[in-house]
Coordinates of C-alpha atoms and ligand atoms in Angstrom, one line a residue:
M1 CA -3.5 -19.4 -16.9
S2 CA -5.3 -21.1 -14.5
F3 CA -1.9 -22.6 -11.3
D4 CA -3.6 -25.9 -12.2
Q5 CA -2.2 -25.1 -16.2
A6 CA 0.6 -23.8 -14.8
K7 CA 1.8 -26.7 -13.5
A8 CA 1.1 -28.6 -15.5
E9 CA 3.0 -26.9 -18.5
L10 CA 6.1 -26.9 -15.7
N11 CA 5.7 -30.9 -15.1
E12 CA 6.1 -30.8 -18.8
V13 CA 9.4 -29.3 -19.5
G14 CA 10.6 -31.1 -15.9
Y15 CA 10.6 -27.4 -14.5
L16 CA 9.1 -29.2 -11.1
N17 CA 11.5 -31.8 -11.3
L18 CA 14.5 -30.3 -9.4
E19 CA 16.8 -33.2 -9.4
G20 CA 20.1 -32.3 -11.2
T21 CA 20.0 -28.6 -9.8
E22 CA 22.7 -29.0 -6.4
N23 CA 25.5 -28.4 -8.3
I24 CA 24.6 -25.5 -10.4
D25 CA 25.8 -21.8 -9.8
F26 CA 22.8 -20.3 -9.6
A27 CA 23.9 -16.8 -9.7
A28 CA 26.9 -17.1 -12.5
E29 CA 24.1 -19.0 -14.7
I30 CA 21.4 -16.7 -14.0
K31 CA 24.1 -13.8 -14.8
K32 CA 23.9 -15.7 -18.1
L33 CA 20.2 -16.3 -18.7
K34 CA 20.3 -12.5 -18.1
K35 CA 22.0 -11.3 -21.2
E36 CA 21.1 -14.1 -23.3
K37 CA 17.8 -13.7 -23.0
N38 CA 17.8 -10.2 -22.8
A39 CA 15.5 -10.3 -19.1
I40 CA 15.8 -7.3 -16.2
I41 CA 15.2 -9.1 -12.9
L42 CA 12.9 -6.4 -10.8
A43 CA 12.9 -7.7 -7.1
H44 CA 10.9 -5.9 -4.2
Y45 CA 13.0 -5.7 -0.9
Y46 CA 11.0 -7.9 0.9
Q47 CA 13.1 -10.8 -1.3
E48 CA 15.8 -13.1 0.2
P49 CA 19.6 -11.0 0.0
A50 CA 20.7 -13.3 -2.7
I51 CA 17.8 -12.5 -4.9
Q52 CA 18.3 -8.8 -4.3
D53 CA 21.9 -8.6 -5.1
I54 CA 21.6 -9.9 -8.1
A55 CA 18.3 -8.0 -9.4
D56 CA 18.3 -5.2 -12.0
F57 CA 16.7 -2.8 -10.1
V58 CA 15.5 -3.1 -6.6
G59 CA 12.3 -1.3 -5.1
D60 CA 9.2 -0.7 -3.1
S61 CA 5.8 -1.9 -5.1
L62 CA 5.8 1.9 -6.7
Q63 CA 9.1 1.8 -8.1
L64 CA 9.2 -1.4 -9.3
S65 CA 5.7 -0.4 -11.4
Y66 CA 7.4 2.7 -12.7
K67 CA 10.5 0.4 -13.6
A68 CA 8.1 -2.4 -14.6
A69 CA 5.8 0.5 -17.4
E70 CA 9.4 1.0 -18.9
A71 CA 11.2 -2.0 -19.7
D72 CA 11.9 -3.1 -23.2
A73 CA 13.7 -6.2 -22.3
D74 CA 12.3 -9.3 -23.8
L75 CA 11.6 -11.0 -20.7
I76 CA 10.9 -9.0 -17.3
V77 CA 11.5 -11.5 -14.3
F78 CA 9.6 -10.5 -11.4
A79 CA 11.0 -11.6 -7.9
G80 CA 8.1 -10.6 -5.8
V81 CA 4.9 -12.0 -5.1
H82 CA 1.3 -12.3 -7.8
F83 CA -0.4 -9.2 -7.5
M84 CA 2.9 -7.5 -8.1
A85 CA 3.8 -9.5 -11.5
E86 CA 0.2 -9.2 -12.4
T87 CA 0.7 -5.6 -12.2
A88 CA 3.6 -5.2 -14.4
K89 CA 2.1 -7.2 -16.9
I90 CA -1.2 -5.1 -17.1
L91 CA 1.3 -2.5 -17.6
N92 CA 3.6 -4.0 -20.2
P93 CA 1.4 -6.6 -21.9
N94 CA 2.9 -7.1 -24.5
K95 CA 5.8 -8.4 -22.5
K96 CA 7.0 -11.9 -21.0
V97 CA 6.5 -11.8 -16.6
V98 CA 7.8 -14.0 -14.8
L99 CA 7.5 -15.0 -11.2
P100 CA 9.4 -17.8 -10.2
D101 CA 6.5 -19.2 -7.8
L102 CA 2.9 -18.6 -8.8
N103 CA 1.8 -19.8 -5.1
A104 CA 3.8 -16.2 -3.9
G105 CA 0.4 -14.5 -3.6
C106 CA -0.4 -12.0 -0.3
S107 CA -3.0 -11.9 2.7
L108 CA -4.4 -8.6 1.5
S109 CA -5.2 -9.6 -1.7
E110 CA -6.4 -12.9 -0.7
A111 CA -8.4 -10.8 2.0
C112 CA -10.4 -9.2 -1.0
E113 CA -12.1 -11.2 -4.0
A114 CA -13.5 -9.3 -6.8
K115 CA -17.1 -10.3 -6.6
D116 CA -17.4 -9.7 -3.0
L117 CA -15.9 -5.9 -3.8
K118 CA -18.3 -5.4 -6.5
A119 CA -21.5 -6.9 -4.1
F120 CA -20.2 -4.3 -1.9
K121 CA -20.0 -1.5 -4.1
E122 CA -23.3 -2.1 -5.5
L123 CA -24.8 -1.7 -1.2
H124 CA -22.4 2.0 -1.9
P125 CA -23.2 3.5 -5.5
N126 CA -21.9 6.6 -4.8
H127 CA -18.6 5.8 -3.2
L128 CA -15.3 5.6 -5.4
V129 CA -13.1 2.7 -4.8
V130 CA -9.4 3.0 -4.0
T131 CA -7.9 -0.1 -3.3
Y132 CA -4.3 -0.7 -2.5
V133 CA -2.8 -2.6 -5.4
N134 CA -2.1 -5.6 -3.0
T135 CA -5.2 -7.0 -5.3
S136 CA -5.9 -9.5 -7.7
A137 CA -6.4 -7.7 -11.3
E138 CA -9.9 -8.5 -11.0
V139 CA -10.1 -6.2 -8.3
K140 CA -8.2 -3.0 -10.1
A141 CA -10.6 -4.1 -13.0
I142 CA -13.7 -3.0 -10.9
S143 CA -11.4 -0.1 -9.0
D144 CA -11.7 3.8 -9.5
L145 CA -8.0 4.5 -8.3
C146 CA -5.3 2.4 -6.9
C147 CA -2.0 3.4 -4.5
T148 CA 0.7 1.6 -2.8
S149 CA 2.2 2.4 0.7
S150 CA 4.3 5.1 -0.9
N151 CA 1.4 7.3 -2.6
A152 CA -1.5 6.3 -1.2
K153 CA -1.7 10.0 1.1
K154 CA -1.4 12.2 -2.4
I155 CA -4.0 9.8 -4.1
V156 CA -6.8 10.0 -1.6
D157 CA -5.9 13.7 -1.3
S158 CA -6.6 14.1 -4.9
I159 CA -9.9 12.9 -4.7
P160 CA -13.1 15.6 -3.8
L161 CA -13.8 16.4 -0.1
D162 CA -17.6 15.4 -0.4
Q163 CA -16.8 12.3 -2.7
P164 CA -17.4 9.0 -0.4
I165 CA -14.4 6.2 -0.7
I166 CA -14.7 3.1 -0.4
F167 CA -10.7 1.9 0.6
A168 CA -9.6 -2.4 0.1
P169 CA -8.1 -4.1 1.3
D170 CA -5.8 -2.8 3.7
K171 CA -7.9 -1.5 6.7
N172 CA -4.4 -0.5 8.3
L173 CA -3.5 1.3 5.4
G174 CA -6.4 2.2 5.2
A175 CA -7.0 3.7 8.6
W176 CA -3.7 5.2 9.3
I177 CA -4.6 7.6 5.8
Q178 CA -8.1 8.6 7.0
K179 CA -6.1 9.9 10.7
E180 CA -3.5 11.7 8.0
T181 CA -6.4 13.0 5.6
G182 CA -8.8 13.6 7.7
R183 CA -10.9 12.1 5.1
D184 CA -14.0 9.5 6.7
M185 CA -13.6 6.3 4.3
L186 CA -15.4 2.7 4.5
L187 CA -12.5 0.7 4.9
W188 CA -12.5 -3.1 3.7
D189 CA -11.4 -5.6 6.8
G190 CA -8.6 -6.7 5.2
A191 CA -4.6 -7.0 7.0
C192 CA -1.4 -7.9 6.1
I193 CA -0.2 -11.4 7.8
V194 CA 3.2 -10.2 8.6
H195 CA 2.8 -6.5 9.5
E196 CA -0.2 -7.2 11.9
A197 CA 2.0 -9.6 13.7
F198 CA 4.4 -7.3 15.8
S199 CA 4.2 -7.4 19.2
I200 CA 3.6 -4.4 21.2
D201 CA 4.8 -5.7 24.7
K202 CA 7.6 -6.7 23.1
L203 CA 8.5 -3.3 20.9
I204 CA 8.3 -1.7 24.1
L205 CA 11.1 -3.7 26.1
T206 CA 13.0 -3.6 22.9
H207 CA 13.2 -0.1 22.8
K208 CA 13.6 0.2 26.7
E209 CA 17.0 -1.7 25.6
H210 CA 17.5 -0.2 22.9
P211 CA 16.6 3.5 24.5
K212 CA 18.1 6.2 21.8
A213 CA 16.8 3.9 18.9
K214 CA 14.5 5.4 17.0
I215 CA 10.9 3.4 15.7
I216 CA 10.5 3.7 12.4
A217 CA 7.4 1.3 10.8
H218 CA 5.2 0.5 7.6
P219 CA 2.0 1.5 7.7
E220 CA 0.4 -1.7 7.4
S221 CA 1.1 -2.4 10.9
E222 CA -1.2 -1.7 13.6
D223 CA -2.3 1.5 14.8
H224 CA -0.5 0.6 18.7
I225 CA 2.2 0.2 16.7
L226 CA 2.0 2.8 14.4
K227 CA 1.8 5.1 17.3
T228 CA 4.9 4.5 18.6
A229 CA 6.9 5.1 15.3
E230 CA 8.7 8.3 15.0
Y231 CA 8.1 7.8 11.2
I232 CA 5.9 5.8 9.0
G233 CA 6.3 4.9 5.0
S234 CA 6.8 2.4 2.7
T235 CA 9.4 0.3 2.5
S236 CA 11.6 2.7 0.3
G237 CA 10.6 5.8 2.5
L238 CA 11.7 3.7 5.4
I239 CA 15.4 3.3 3.6
N240 CA 15.4 7.2 2.9
Y241 CA 14.5 7.6 6.8
V242 CA 17.5 5.9 8.3
K243 CA 19.8 7.8 6.1
T244 CA 18.9 11.2 6.0
N245 CA 17.6 10.6 9.9
P246 CA 21.4 11.4 12.1
A247 CA 20.1 8.4 14.7
K248 CA 22.5 6.2 14.8
E249 CA 19.8 3.1 16.2
F250 CA 15.9 2.4 14.8
I251 CA 13.9 -0.3 15.2
V252 CA 12.2 -1.6 12.7
A253 CA 8.6 -2.6 12.0
T254 CA 8.1 -3.9 8.3
E255 CA 9.2 -7.2 6.5
A256 CA 13.0 -8.7 7.8
G257 CA 14.5 -8.6 4.5
I258 CA 14.3 -4.7 4.0
L259 CA 17.5 -5.0 6.3
H260 CA 19.5 -6.3 3.9
E261 CA 19.0 -3.1 1.8
M262 CA 19.3 -0.6 4.7
Q263 CA 21.9 -1.9 6.3
K264 CA 24.2 -1.7 2.7
E265 CA 23.0 1.8 2.9
V266 CA 23.5 2.8 6.6
P267 CA 26.1 -0.3 7.3
N268 CA 27.4 2.1 10.7
K269 CA 23.8 2.5 12.1
E270 CA 22.5 -0.6 14.2
L271 CA 19.4 -1.4 12.8
I272 CA 16.7 -3.8 15.0
P273 CA 14.3 -5.6 13.6
A274 CA 10.8 -5.1 15.2
P275 CA 9.6 -8.4 17.2
S276 CA 6.5 -10.5 16.2
H277 CA 4.5 -12.4 18.7
E278 CA 5.4 -15.8 17.9
D279 CA 9.1 -14.8 17.3
N280 CA 11.2 -16.6 20.6
T281 CA 13.6 -17.3 18.5
C282 CA 15.5 -14.7 15.7
A283 CA 12.8 -11.3 16.2
C284 CA 12.1 -11.3 13.0
S285 CA 9.2 -11.1 10.6
E286 CA 9.3 -12.5 7.3
C287 CA 6.6 -12.8 4.4
P288 CA 6.0 -16.6 4.2
Y289 CA 4.9 -15.7 0.3
M290 CA 7.7 -13.8 -0.9
K291 CA 10.0 -16.0 0.6
M292 CA 8.8 -18.6 -1.9
N293 CA 10.9 -17.5 -4.0
N294 CA 14.8 -18.3 -4.1
M295 CA 17.8 -18.3 -6.3
R296 CA 17.0 -21.9 -7.8
K297 CA 13.3 -21.1 -8.4
L298 CA 14.3 -17.4 -10.0
Y299 CA 17.0 -19.5 -12.4
L300 CA 14.8 -22.2 -13.5
C301 CA 11.7 -19.6 -13.9
M302 CA 14.6 -17.9 -16.1
K303 CA 15.4 -21.0 -18.2
Y304 CA 11.9 -22.6 -18.8
E305 CA 10.3 -18.9 -19.3
L306 CA 7.5 -19.9 -16.7
P307 CA 5.4 -20.2 -14.7
E308 CA 4.3 -17.0 -16.9
I309 CA 1.7 -14.4 -15.7
Q310 CA -1.6 -14.2 -18.0
V311 CA -4.0 -11.8 -18.0
S312 CA -6.9 -11.6 -20.2
K313 CA -6.6 -8.7 -22.2
E314 CA -10.6 -7.3 -21.2
I315 CA -9.3 -7.5 -17.4
Q316 CA -6.1 -6.0 -18.2
E317 CA -7.2 -2.8 -20.2
K318 CA -9.6 -2.1 -17.2
A319 CA -7.2 -3.1 -14.5
L320 CA -4.8 -0.7 -16.8
I321 CA -7.8 2.3 -15.6
P322 CA -6.6 2.3 -11.9
I323 CA -3.5 1.9 -12.3
Q324 CA -2.4 4.3 -14.8
R325 CA -4.6 7.3 -13.0
M326 CA -1.9 6.1 -9.8
L327 CA 1.3 6.5 -11.8
D328 CA -0.1 10.1 -13.0
I329 CA -1.2 11.0 -9.5
S330 CA 1.5 9.6 -8.1
A331 CA 4.1 11.6 -10.8
K332 CA 2.7 15.2 -10.2
K333 CA 4.6 17.2 -7.8
Ligands
13P401 P1 5.8 -1.0 -0.3 O1 6.8 -2.1 -1.6 O2 4.6 -0.3 -1.4 O3 6.5 -0.5 0.8 O4 4.7 -2.5 0.4 C1 5.0 -3.8 1.1 C2 4.7 -4.8 0.7 O5 3.7 -5.2 1.4 C3 4.7 -5.4 -0.4 O6 3.4 -6.2 -0.1
SF4_402 FE1 1.6 -9.2 1.0 FE2 2.1 -8.9 3.6 FE3 3.4 -10.4 2.9 FE4 3.3 -7.6 1.6 S1 4.4 -8.8 3.5 S2 3.0 -9.9 0.4 S3 1.2 -7.3 2.4 S4 1.6 -10.4 2.9

């Protein structure tokens, strides 16, 4: 379904008419709807705290894919961004998957259109295409393997050494994986607007103020930020690190939504968000796409079961192949 079609449908059922929702206790209503509709709410760590608190499961993009694949609820409510909900639909095509705001996209996904990747593949016919899950279903459908930030190294390591690779669309994650694996890959020129916004100058100043703090970073960050980090990992990897590392202070270079779950896990440790270039007020970096979802939209989306994620059978079947390969490789010890 195109965005315009979905919008027309939403208008019909009054979804866009938000009047009359002012006095609703969204948390209570969402809990009721969850039972009534046998729904499961899957939320990414970058969602606002109220959404994380009401979700059945909060996780990183790989964990959410596994949960979506095994979900036996009638309705999968995906509190995250479009590519994540689409991945859930690809993995579990007979379920209805809804996303609170259809506009919740991703700068990485937008940087890599299927037609451009197809043309690039044609220029490099001997290359195998590894795409980060932050891509559209159409891009996945022409990929050989998918990866997330938590399994990218393992996925690339699983490819024979003499096999040339195209890695898309995140150039920062790709460059980090190149370093980690020693593989020479052709990198697509995409980036995450949130992780590219961290300021190295401000980070150094922050570290001067907290000299004992360990810097930890998501691999979507730029190389100069990653060079300062004691640990680099996915959102779940970062949470795990602060739990298991004995340090008492951490400077965290990823989207600020992660701090909610992290602080719950380590209530006695100090978590300092890494500062971004633009930020003169609160030093935190928020993904504008992730933050398009809110409790009101979550409630309306569950009530009307809209906007629904649609993927054609042809694309679903093709896109499932690289995702399933990723899950299989990832699950191997
Ligand atoms: P992970 O959930 O794999 O850490 O990825 C973070 C991200 O940027 C999702 O958009
Ligand atoms: Fe995309 Fe970056 Fe937002 Fe993740 S944080 S959804 S990679 S724009």
